[in-house]
């Protein structure tokens, strides 16, 4: 059974890219002269005006320089004289584009291939004019079946790498009944590869990214007869064609050769757009990393879709969402991986890290910063910052709650950031989208002392009076109230591992913050009444803010746990 590899964030691998340095000609002090020379067509097959031309091709056009391939292909046409375009395929070899019709052309018929004047070289210089190739096909019908001319690897080859591209060269352009390696029936393998893709370029059948076990003899048979590979005139391969080769034994452990950003790099831009990792040999791409080995902030910041590996599985490029990269943070991963032969990486695991430029914050404040937190069950919360004014440091934290039927604001905390503190100035509560209560403290409450790590093992009191406005319909009642309590910071940072839910990874060096408060209201009828008693633990991660919040409502004996799923800046 063919295996389709899955890719998680934990798979961050690549091989060192080959950098070729070319000699430079003498240039002016102002740099090289810009390329203003239009490209030209050097040669074609068939030549313009040719007769008795093959009805299957492949045809080709050689340009004078490297072209913008997309501009050539998108503006090309291939048609019988005066008719609509026929179906055709293209591929490139250097400066030459090859054109193959999807099926055999009509006999004794005039065709025109038009290379448009909109075709550009890499400097955006266009052809001077449309280049037309007029030709007439042969009247002879193709009744000759295709033959296999050669294979790569050769029949009998030894010491073949375990991740390979197999090419079968036929005597003429061919067509295959399926491009799905898992369901196709025109090739047999022994053993069957763990992965692979099928493509055709003119006369060549290409089987890419095949993965075979080490120290194994691989036998491949291209099946002849109807329903299998044919030429463009539907003539099938007359007989089966088989060849074999031997995959080399491998007991060498792979290594992480290099990376971008480099391992241990400092001052990396928060505008980072990708990470590249380089390995010494092809790696097995399906890796399930333990949450203990992955920085949760990397898990949040990367975006992997499709297959990030290069063709021989030695290179992997991981796109990064720059709006999720925070300043002053050390991002890390410990690679626990295998090569294609099952050899473990050396060392196992292999550490990798880099540090972004700037100053780290345990409570990042900026407009638009957003955190999505989940709780058990279908509901979740969204917290985000609005109205931040750097001049005076004031800002609002908006709290939205969802139970699956929508999301609405239930709280807005009015805050202020100074050089040494993050203070709470008051609170506005909402019910069904309308203001239900407002609190304005007589004096600011110091929720956090900055920098966070400089104030571990600290405790300070909270004590303030305030006016509390309760709004019920048309009634607006003001009560006198008090808030008392303490903030306690744990004595040392802790590591928090997320191993369930959407986000799986580790937050290192988190600060534990405990808030214990009692709010009492002087009710006009019943006197002093305790409105709320809350004991709440918050865990703050560097560069992220609150990643976990455990709230114990002592009045109702209810415990609510929120865990961050993702965040963005």
Coordinates of C-alpha atoms in Angstrom, one line a residue:
X1 CA 0.0 0.0 0.0
X2 CA 1.3 3.4 -0.9
X3 CA 1.9 5.7 2.0
X4 CA 1.1 9.4 1.8
X5 CA 3.4 11.3 4.1
X6 CA 1.8 13.7 6.6
X7 CA 3.7 16.8 7.6
X8 CA 3.6 18.5 11.0
X9 CA 5.4 21.5 12.3
X10 CA 7.9 19.1 13.9
X11 CA 9.3 18.2 10.5
X12 CA 11.8 21.0 9.9
X13 CA 14.6 19.7 7.7
X14 CA 16.7 20.5 4.6
X15 CA 20.1 19.8 3.0
X16 CA 22.8 22.4 2.5
X17 CA 22.0 24.3 -0.7
X18 CA 24.7 24.3 -3.4
X19 CA 26.0 27.8 -3.9
X20 CA 27.8 28.4 -7.2
X21 CA 30.0 31.4 -7.4
X22 CA 30.6 32.6 -11.0
X23 CA 33.4 34.8 -12.2
X24 CA 32.3 38.4 -13.0
X25 CA 33.3 40.5 -16.0
X26 CA 34.4 44.0 -15.5
X27 CA 31.6 46.4 -14.9
X28 CA 31.2 50.1 -14.4
X29 CA 31.3 51.6 -10.9
X30 CA 27.5 52.0 -11.1
X31 CA 27.0 48.3 -11.6
X32 CA 26.2 46.1 -14.6
X33 CA 24.4 47.5 -17.6
X34 CA 20.7 46.6 -17.7
X35 CA 19.7 43.9 -20.2
X36 CA 17.7 45.7 -23.0
X37 CA 18.3 43.2 -25.8
X38 CA 15.1 41.4 -26.9
X39 CA 15.3 37.5 -27.0
X40 CA 15.2 35.7 -30.3
X41 CA 14.2 32.3 -31.5
X42 CA 17.4 30.5 -32.6
X43 CA 16.0 27.2 -34.0
X44 CA 12.9 25.1 -34.1
X45 CA 11.7 21.6 -34.8
X46 CA 10.0 21.4 -37.2
X47 CA 11.4 24.3 -39.2
X48 CA 8.9 26.9 -40.5
X49 CA 7.4 25.5 -43.7
X50 CA 8.4 21.9 -43.1
X51 CA 6.4 19.0 -44.7
X52 CA 5.9 15.3 -43.8
X53 CA 6.3 16.2 -40.1
X54 CA 5.7 13.7 -37.3
X55 CA 2.2 13.6 -36.0
X56 CA 3.3 13.1 -32.4
X57 CA 6.3 15.4 -32.0
X58 CA 7.9 16.3 -29.7
X59 CA 8.4 19.7 -31.2
X60 CA 10.7 22.3 -29.8
X61 CA 11.8 26.0 -29.8
X62 CA 15.3 27.1 -28.8
X63 CA 15.6 30.7 -27.5
X64 CA 18.7 32.8 -27.5
X65 CA 18.6 33.2 -23.7
X66 CA 16.8 32.0 -20.5
X67 CA 13.2 32.9 -20.7
X68 CA 10.4 33.7 -18.3
X69 CA 8.8 30.3 -18.7
X70 CA 5.3 31.4 -17.6
X71 CA 5.2 34.2 -20.2
X72 CA 6.1 31.8 -23.0
X73 CA 3.7 29.0 -22.1
X74 CA 0.7 31.3 -21.2
X75 CA 0.9 33.2 -24.6
X76 CA 1.7 30.3 -26.9
X77 CA -0.9 28.7 -29.3
X78 CA -0.9 25.5 -31.3
X79 CA -3.7 25.0 -33.8
X80 CA -4.6 23.7 -37.2
X81 CA -4.6 26.6 -39.7
X82 CA -7.6 28.8 -38.8
X83 CA -9.0 26.5 -36.1
X84 CA -9.1 26.6 -32.3
X85 CA -6.1 25.4 -30.2
X86 CA -5.5 21.7 -29.8
X87 CA -4.5 20.1 -26.5
X88 CA -0.8 20.0 -25.9
X89 CA 1.8 19.7 -23.1
X90 CA 5.0 21.6 -22.5
X91 CA 8.3 21.0 -20.6
X92 CA 11.7 22.8 -20.6
X93 CA 15.3 21.7 -20.9
X94 CA 17.5 24.8 -20.4
X95 CA 16.5 27.5 -23.0
X96 CA 14.4 25.0 -25.0
X97 CA 10.7 24.5 -24.7
X98 CA 9.3 21.2 -25.8
X99 CA 5.7 20.9 -27.1
X100 CA 3.9 17.6 -27.3
X101 CA 0.3 17.2 -28.6
X102 CA -2.1 15.4 -26.2
X103 CA -3.0 13.0 -29.0
X104 CA -1.8 12.2 -32.5
X105 CA -2.2 15.0 -35.0
X106 CA -4.4 14.7 -38.1
X107 CA -2.6 13.4 -41.2
X108 CA -1.7 15.7 -44.1
X109 CA -2.9 18.8 -42.2
X110 CA -1.4 22.3 -41.8
X111 CA -0.6 23.4 -38.3
X112 CA 0.7 26.6 -36.8
X113 CA 2.7 26.9 -33.5
X114 CA 2.7 30.6 -32.5
X115 CA 5.3 31.8 -30.0
X116 CA 3.8 35.1 -29.0
X117 CA 5.6 38.5 -29.0
X118 CA 4.5 38.7 -25.3
X119 CA 7.2 36.0 -24.4
X120 CA 9.8 37.6 -22.2
X121 CA 13.3 37.0 -21.0
X122 CA 14.2 37.3 -17.4
X123 CA 14.7 41.1 -17.8
X124 CA 11.2 41.4 -19.2
X125 CA 12.4 42.1 -22.7
X126 CA 9.8 40.8 -25.2
X127 CA 10.2 39.1 -28.6
X128 CA 10.2 41.7 -31.4
X129 CA 7.3 39.9 -33.2
X130 CA 5.2 36.8 -33.0
X131 CA 7.2 33.8 -34.2
X132 CA 5.2 31.4 -36.4
X133 CA 6.1 27.8 -37.2
X134 CA 3.9 26.5 -40.0
X135 CA 4.2 22.9 -40.9
X136 CA 2.3 20.0 -42.6
X137 CA 2.0 16.6 -41.0
X138 CA 2.7 13.4 -42.8
X139 CA -0.1 11.4 -44.3
X140 CA 1.3 8.1 -43.0
X141 CA -0.6 6.5 -40.1
X142 CA 1.4 5.5 -37.0
X143 CA 1.0 1.8 -36.5
X144 CA 4.4 1.2 -34.8
X145 CA 4.3 0.4 -31.1
X146 CA 6.7 2.4 -28.8
X147 CA 9.9 0.7 -27.5
X148 CA 11.8 1.3 -24.3
X149 CA 15.2 2.8 -25.2
X150 CA 16.8 3.2 -21.8
X151 CA 16.2 3.5 -18.1
X152 CA 17.7 5.5 -15.2
X153 CA 18.9 3.8 -13.1
X154 CA 20.3 1.3 -15.6
X155 CA 19.2 -2.3 -15.5
X156 CA 21.6 -4.0 -13.0
X157 CA 22.7 -0.8 -11.3
X158 CA 24.0 -1.1 -7.7
X159 CA 24.5 1.3 -4.7
X160 CA 21.4 3.3 -5.8
X161 CA 20.2 5.9 -3.2
X162 CA 16.9 5.0 -1.4
X163 CA 15.1 8.2 -2.6
X164 CA 15.3 8.3 -6.4
X165 CA 13.8 9.5 -9.6
X166 CA 13.3 6.7 -12.1
X167 CA 13.1 7.6 -15.8
X168 CA 12.0 5.4 -18.7
X169 CA 12.9 6.7 -22.1
X170 CA 10.7 5.6 -25.0
X171 CA 11.2 5.7 -28.7
X172 CA 8.4 8.3 -29.1
X173 CA 6.0 10.4 -27.0
X174 CA 3.8 8.4 -24.8
X175 CA 0.6 8.7 -22.8
X176 CA -0.3 6.9 -19.5
X177 CA -3.8 5.9 -18.3
X178 CA -3.2 7.2 -14.7
X179 CA -1.1 9.8 -12.9
X180 CA -1.8 8.3 -9.4
X181 CA 0.9 5.9 -8.3
X182 CA -1.3 4.3 -5.7
X183 CA -4.1 3.3 -8.1
X184 CA -2.2 2.9 -11.4
X185 CA -2.0 -0.6 -13.0
X186 CA 0.6 -0.2 -15.8
X187 CA 3.7 -0.5 -13.6
X188 CA 4.6 -3.2 -11.1
X189 CA 7.1 -2.8 -8.3
X190 CA 8.8 -5.3 -6.0
X191 CA 8.9 -4.0 -3.3
X192 CA 6.3 -1.2 -3.7
X193 CA 7.7 2.3 -3.0
X194 CA 6.6 4.2 0.1
X195 CA 5.9 7.3 -2.0
X196 CA 6.0 8.6 -5.5
X197 CA 4.6 10.8 -8.3
X198 CA 4.1 10.1 -12.0
X199 CA 4.6 12.5 -14.9
X200 CA 5.4 12.4 -18.6
X201 CA 7.7 14.7 -20.5
X202 CA 7.4 13.9 -24.2
X203 CA 9.1 10.5 -24.6
X204 CA 10.1 10.1 -21.0
X205 CA 8.0 8.6 -18.2
X206 CA 9.2 10.0 -14.9
X207 CA 8.6 8.4 -11.5
X208 CA 9.7 11.0 -8.9
X209 CA 10.3 10.8 -5.2
X210 CA 10.3 7.0 -5.0
X211 CA 11.3 5.7 -1.6
X212 CA 12.7 2.2 -1.2
X213 CA 14.2 0.3 1.8
X214 CA 18.0 0.1 2.0
X215 CA 20.0 -3.0 0.8
X216 CA 17.1 -4.2 -1.4
X217 CA 16.8 -5.3 -5.0
X218 CA 14.1 -3.4 -6.7
X219 CA 12.3 -4.9 -9.7
X220 CA 10.2 -2.7 -12.0
X221 CA 8.1 -3.9 -14.9
X222 CA 6.3 -1.7 -17.5
X223 CA 3.4 -3.7 -18.7
X224 CA 2.6 -4.0 -22.4
X225 CA -0.7 -4.6 -24.1
X226 CA -4.0 -2.7 -24.2
X227 CA -5.0 -0.5 -21.3
X228 CA -1.5 0.4 -20.4
X229 CA 1.1 2.9 -21.8
X230 CA 0.6 3.8 -25.4
X231 CA 2.0 6.2 -28.0
X232 CA -0.1 9.2 -29.1
X233 CA -1.7 7.0 -31.8
X234 CA -2.9 4.6 -29.1
X235 CA -0.3 1.9 -30.0
X236 CA 0.5 0.0 -26.8
X237 CA 3.9 -1.3 -25.8
X238 CA 4.1 -4.7 -27.5
X239 CA 5.6 -6.7 -24.6
X240 CA 6.4 -6.2 -20.9
X241 CA 9.7 -4.5 -20.1
X242 CA 11.4 -5.2 -16.9
X243 CA 14.6 -3.9 -15.2
X244 CA 16.1 -4.0 -11.7
X245 CA 18.6 -2.3 -9.5
X246 CA 20.0 -2.5 -5.9
X247 CA 19.4 0.1 -3.2
X248 CA 22.6 0.7 -1.2
X249 CA 23.0 -0.4 2.4
X250 CA 23.2 2.6 4.8
X251 CA 24.3 2.6 8.4
X252 CA 25.5 6.2 8.5
X253 CA 23.6 8.5 10.9
X254 CA 22.4 11.8 9.4
X255 CA 23.3 15.2 10.7
X256 CA 21.9 18.7 10.6
X257 CA 24.4 20.4 8.3
X258 CA 23.1 23.9 8.3
X259 CA 20.0 26.0 8.7
X260 CA 18.5 29.4 7.9
X261 CA 18.4 31.2 10.4
X262 CA 21.6 29.5 11.4
X263 CA 21.7 27.4 14.6
X264 CA 22.4 29.7 17.5
X265 CA 21.8 32.9 15.5
X266 CA 21.0 36.1 17.4
X267 CA 19.3 39.3 16.3
X268 CA 17.0 37.5 13.8
X269 CA 14.4 39.8 12.3
X270 CA 10.8 39.4 13.5
X271 CA 9.9 39.7 9.8
X272 CA 11.3 36.2 9.2
X273 CA 9.4 34.6 6.3
X274 CA 10.8 31.1 6.3
X275 CA 13.0 28.6 8.0
X276 CA 15.3 26.2 6.0
X277 CA 17.0 23.2 7.5
X278 CA 19.8 21.2 5.8
X279 CA 20.6 17.5 6.4
X280 CA 23.5 15.4 5.3
X281 CA 21.3 12.8 3.5
X282 CA 17.6 12.1 2.5
X283 CA 15.4 12.1 5.6
X284 CA 12.3 10.1 6.3
X285 CA 9.6 12.8 6.0
X286 CA 6.9 11.5 8.3
X287 CA 8.0 12.4 11.8
X288 CA 5.9 12.7 14.9
X289 CA 7.8 14.9 17.3
X290 CA 6.9 14.9 21.0
X291 CA 5.5 18.1 22.4
X292 CA 8.5 18.2 24.8
X293 CA 10.8 18.6 21.8
X294 CA 9.0 21.5 20.1
X295 CA 8.8 25.2 21.0
X296 CA 5.1 26.0 21.1
X297 CA 5.8 29.4 19.7
X298 CA 7.3 27.8 16.6
X299 CA 4.3 25.6 16.3
X300 CA 2.2 28.7 16.3
X301 CA 4.3 30.7 13.9
X302 CA 4.8 28.2 11.0
X303 CA 2.5 27.5 8.1
X304 CA 3.1 24.2 6.2
X305 CA 0.8 23.2 3.4
X306 CA 1.5 20.6 0.8
X307 CA 4.9 18.9 0.6
X308 CA 7.7 21.1 1.9
X309 CA 10.5 18.7 1.0
X310 CA 12.7 19.0 -2.1
X311 CA 12.8 16.1 -4.6
X312 CA 15.4 14.0 -2.8
X313 CA 14.1 14.7 0.7
X314 CA 17.3 16.4 1.8
X315 CA 15.7 19.9 1.9
X316 CA 12.7 21.3 3.6
X317 CA 11.5 24.9 3.6
X318 CA 9.0 26.0 6.3
X319 CA 7.0 29.2 5.7
X320 CA 6.7 31.5 8.7
X321 CA 3.8 33.8 9.6
X322 CA 5.7 36.9 10.5
X323 CA 2.8 38.4 12.5
X324 CA 3.3 35.6 15.0
X325 CA 7.0 36.1 15.6
X326 CA 7.8 38.1 18.8
X327 CA 10.9 40.1 19.6
X328 CA 13.6 38.9 22.0
X329 CA 12.5 35.3 22.0
X330 CA 14.6 32.2 21.7
X331 CA 12.8 29.8 19.3
X332 CA 13.9 26.2 19.5
X333 CA 13.3 22.6 18.4
X334 CA 15.0 19.3 19.2
X335 CA 15.1 17.1 16.1
X336 CA 14.4 13.5 16.7
X337 CA 14.4 12.1 13.2
X338 CA 15.6 9.3 10.9
X339 CA 17.0 9.0 7.5
X340 CA 15.4 6.7 4.9
X341 CA 17.3 3.7 6.2
X342 CA 16.1 4.2 9.7
X343 CA 19.3 5.6 11.1
X344 CA 18.7 8.1 14.0
X345 CA 20.0 11.6 13.7
X346 CA 23.3 12.3 15.4
X347 CA 23.1 13.6 18.1
X348 CA 19.7 12.3 19.0
X349 CA 17.9 14.6 19.5
X350 CA 19.7 17.5 17.7
X351 CA 19.1 20.9 19.3
X352 CA 18.3 23.9 17.1
X353 CA 17.5 27.5 18.2
X354 CA 17.7 31.2 17.2
X355 CA 16.9 34.4 19.0
X356 CA 14.9 37.3 17.5
X357 CA 16.0 40.9 17.8
X358 CA 14.5 43.3 20.3
X359 CA 13.3 43.0 24.0
X360 CA 11.1 40.2 25.1
X361 CA 7.8 40.9 26.8
X362 CA 5.8 38.6 29.0
X363 CA 2.7 40.7 28.3
X364 CA 3.1 42.1 24.8
X365 CA 0.9 45.2 24.3
X366 CA 0.0 46.6 20.9
X367 CA -3.2 47.2 19.0
X368 CA -4.5 44.1 17.3
X369 CA -2.6 41.6 19.4
X370 CA -5.0 38.7 19.7
X371 CA -5.2 35.5 21.7
X372 CA -7.6 32.5 21.1
X373 CA -8.1 30.4 24.2
X374 CA -10.1 27.2 24.5
X375 CA -11.8 25.5 27.4
X376 CA -13.2 22.0 27.7
X377 CA -16.4 21.7 25.7
X378 CA -17.4 23.7 22.6
X379 CA -16.7 27.2 23.9
X380 CA -13.7 29.3 23.6
X381 CA -12.5 32.9 24.3
X382 CA -10.9 35.6 22.2
X383 CA -8.8 38.3 23.9
X384 CA -7.5 41.3 22.0
X385 CA -6.0 44.7 22.6
X386 CA -7.6 47.9 21.4
X387 CA -7.1 51.7 21.9
X388 CA -3.4 51.4 22.9
X389 CA -1.9 54.9 23.2
X390 CA 1.9 54.7 23.6
X391 CA 2.0 58.3 24.9
X392 CA 0.2 57.6 28.1
X393 CA 0.3 53.8 28.0
X394 CA -3.5 53.2 28.3
X395 CA -5.2 50.4 26.5
X396 CA -8.2 48.1 26.6
X397 CA -8.3 44.3 26.7
X398 CA -11.5 43.0 25.1
X399 CA -12.8 39.7 26.2
X400 CA -15.2 37.8 23.9
X401 CA -16.9 34.5 24.7
X402 CA -18.4 31.9 22.5
X403 CA -20.6 28.9 23.2
X404 CA -20.7 27.8 19.6
X405 CA -23.6 30.0 18.5
X406 CA -21.6 33.2 18.1
X407 CA -19.0 35.4 19.9
X408 CA -19.8 38.5 21.9
X409 CA -18.0 40.8 24.2
X410 CA -18.6 40.1 27.9
X411 CA -15.8 42.2 29.5
X412 CA -13.4 45.1 28.7
X413 CA -10.6 45.8 31.1
X414 CA -9.2 49.3 31.1
X415 CA -5.4 49.1 31.5
X416 CA -2.2 51.1 31.6
X417 CA 1.4 50.2 30.9
X418 CA 4.2 52.1 32.6
X419 CA 7.9 51.4 32.5
X420 CA 7.6 49.3 35.8
X421 CA 4.0 48.1 35.9
X422 CA 0.9 47.0 34.1
X423 CA -2.1 48.4 35.9
X424 CA -5.8 47.8 35.8
X425 CA -7.8 51.1 35.9
X426 CA -11.3 49.7 35.7
X427 CA -13.7 47.3 34.1
X428 CA -16.8 47.4 31.9
X429 CA -19.1 44.3 31.9
X430 CA -21.6 43.4 29.2
X431 CA -24.7 41.3 29.0
X432 CA -26.2 40.4 25.7
X433 CA -24.2 43.1 24.0
X434 CA -25.2 45.9 26.4
X435 CA -23.3 47.4 29.2
X436 CA -24.4 45.8 32.5
X437 CA -21.9 47.2 35.0
X438 CA -19.0 49.6 35.3
X439 CA -16.2 49.7 37.8
X440 CA -13.7 52.6 38.3
X441 CA -11.1 52.2 41.0
X442 CA -10.1 55.0 43.3
X443 CA -6.5 54.0 42.6
X444 CA -4.9 51.8 39.9
X445 CA -4.4 48.1 40.7
X446 CA -0.9 46.8 40.0
X447 CA -1.5 43.5 38.2
X448 CA 2.1 42.9 36.9
X449 CA 5.4 44.4 37.9
X450 CA 7.9 44.8 35.0
X451 CA 10.2 43.2 34.0
X452 CA 8.3 40.0 34.9
X453 CA 11.3 37.9 35.7
X454 CA 12.8 40.6 38.0
X455 CA 9.8 40.3 40.3
X456 CA 9.5 36.6 40.8
X457 CA 9.0 35.5 44.4
X458 CA 7.3 38.8 45.1
X459 CA 3.9 39.5 46.7
X460 CA 2.0 42.7 46.9
X461 CA -1.4 43.8 48.2
X462 CA -4.4 45.0 46.2
X463 CA -6.7 47.4 48.1
X464 CA -9.0 50.0 46.6
X465 CA -12.4 51.5 46.8
X466 CA -14.5 52.1 43.8
X467 CA -17.9 53.1 42.5
X468 CA -19.8 50.2 40.9
X469 CA -22.6 51.1 38.4
X470 CA -25.1 48.3 37.8
X471 CA -27.4 48.9 34.7
X472 CA -30.6 46.9 34.4
X473 CA -32.8 48.2 31.6
X474 CA -33.6 51.8 32.4
X475 CA -32.2 51.5 36.0
X476 CA -28.7 52.7 36.7
X477 CA -27.7 52.0 40.3
X478 CA -24.4 53.1 41.9
X479 CA -22.9 51.1 44.8
X480 CA -19.9 51.8 46.9
X481 CA -17.5 48.8 46.8
X482 CA -14.1 47.7 47.8
X483 CA -11.6 45.3 46.3
X484 CA -9.0 43.6 48.4
X485 CA -6.5 40.9 47.7
X486 CA -3.0 39.9 46.8
X487 CA -0.8 39.2 43.8
X488 CA 1.8 36.4 44.3
X489 CA 4.5 35.6 41.8
X490 CA 6.1 32.1 41.9
X491 CA 9.7 32.0 42.9
X492 CA 11.0 30.4 39.6
X493 CA 10.0 30.1 36.0
X494 CA 8.3 26.8 34.9
X495 CA 7.9 25.0 31.6
X496 CA 4.4 24.3 30.4
X497 CA 3.8 21.4 28.0
X498 CA 0.7 21.5 25.8
X499 CA 0.0 17.9 24.7
X500 CA -3.7 18.0 23.8
X501 CA -5.9 20.0 21.5
X502 CA -4.8 22.2 18.6
X503 CA -1.5 23.4 19.9
X504 CA 1.1 20.9 20.9
X505 CA 4.5 22.1 22.2
X506 CA 6.4 23.5 25.1
X507 CA 6.4 27.0 26.6
X508 CA 9.7 27.4 28.4
X509 CA 10.4 29.8 31.3
X510 CA 6.8 30.7 32.1
X511 CA 6.1 33.0 35.0
X512 CA 3.3 31.9 37.3
X513 CA 1.0 34.8 38.5
X514 CA -1.6 34.2 41.2
X515 CA -4.4 36.7 41.8
X516 CA -6.6 36.3 44.9
X517 CA -9.3 39.0 45.3
X518 CA -12.5 39.7 47.1
X519 CA -15.0 42.3 45.9
X520 CA -17.5 43.6 48.5
X521 CA -20.4 45.9 47.8
X522 CA -22.2 48.1 50.2
X523 CA -25.8 47.2 49.3
X524 CA -28.4 49.8 50.4
X525 CA -30.8 47.1 51.7
X526 CA -28.6 44.3 53.0
X527 CA -25.4 46.1 53.9
X528 CA -22.0 44.8 53.0
X529 CA -22.2 41.9 50.6
X530 CA -19.4 39.9 49.0
X531 CA -20.0 40.1 45.3
X532 CA -17.1 37.9 44.2
X533 CA -14.2 35.9 45.5
X534 CA -11.7 34.8 42.9
X535 CA -8.5 32.8 43.0
X536 CA -6.8 32.8 39.6
X537 CA -3.5 31.4 38.3
X538 CA -2.1 32.8 35.1
X539 CA 0.9 31.4 33.3
X540 CA 2.7 34.0 31.2
X541 CA 5.1 32.8 28.4
X542 CA 7.9 35.0 27.0
X543 CA 6.8 36.8 23.8
X544 CA 3.3 35.5 24.2
X545 CA 1.5 36.6 27.3
X546 CA -1.1 34.5 29.1
X547 CA -1.0 31.0 27.8
X548 CA -3.1 29.3 30.5
X549 CA -5.5 30.6 33.1
X550 CA -7.2 28.7 35.9
X551 CA -9.9 30.6 37.6
X552 CA -11.6 29.3 40.8
X553 CA -14.8 31.1 41.6
X554 CA -14.9 30.6 45.4
X555 CA -18.4 31.8 45.6
X556 CA -19.8 29.1 43.3
X557 CA -17.0 26.5 43.6
X558 CA -16.6 26.6 39.8
X559 CA -13.2 26.1 38.2
X560 CA -12.7 27.4 34.6
X561 CA -9.5 26.6 32.7
X562 CA -8.5 28.4 29.5
X563 CA -5.6 27.3 27.3
X564 CA -4.2 29.3 24.3
X565 CA -4.6 27.7 20.9
X566 CA -3.0 30.4 18.8
X567 CA -2.1 34.1 18.9
X568 CA -1.0 36.8 16.5
X569 CA 0.6 40.3 16.7

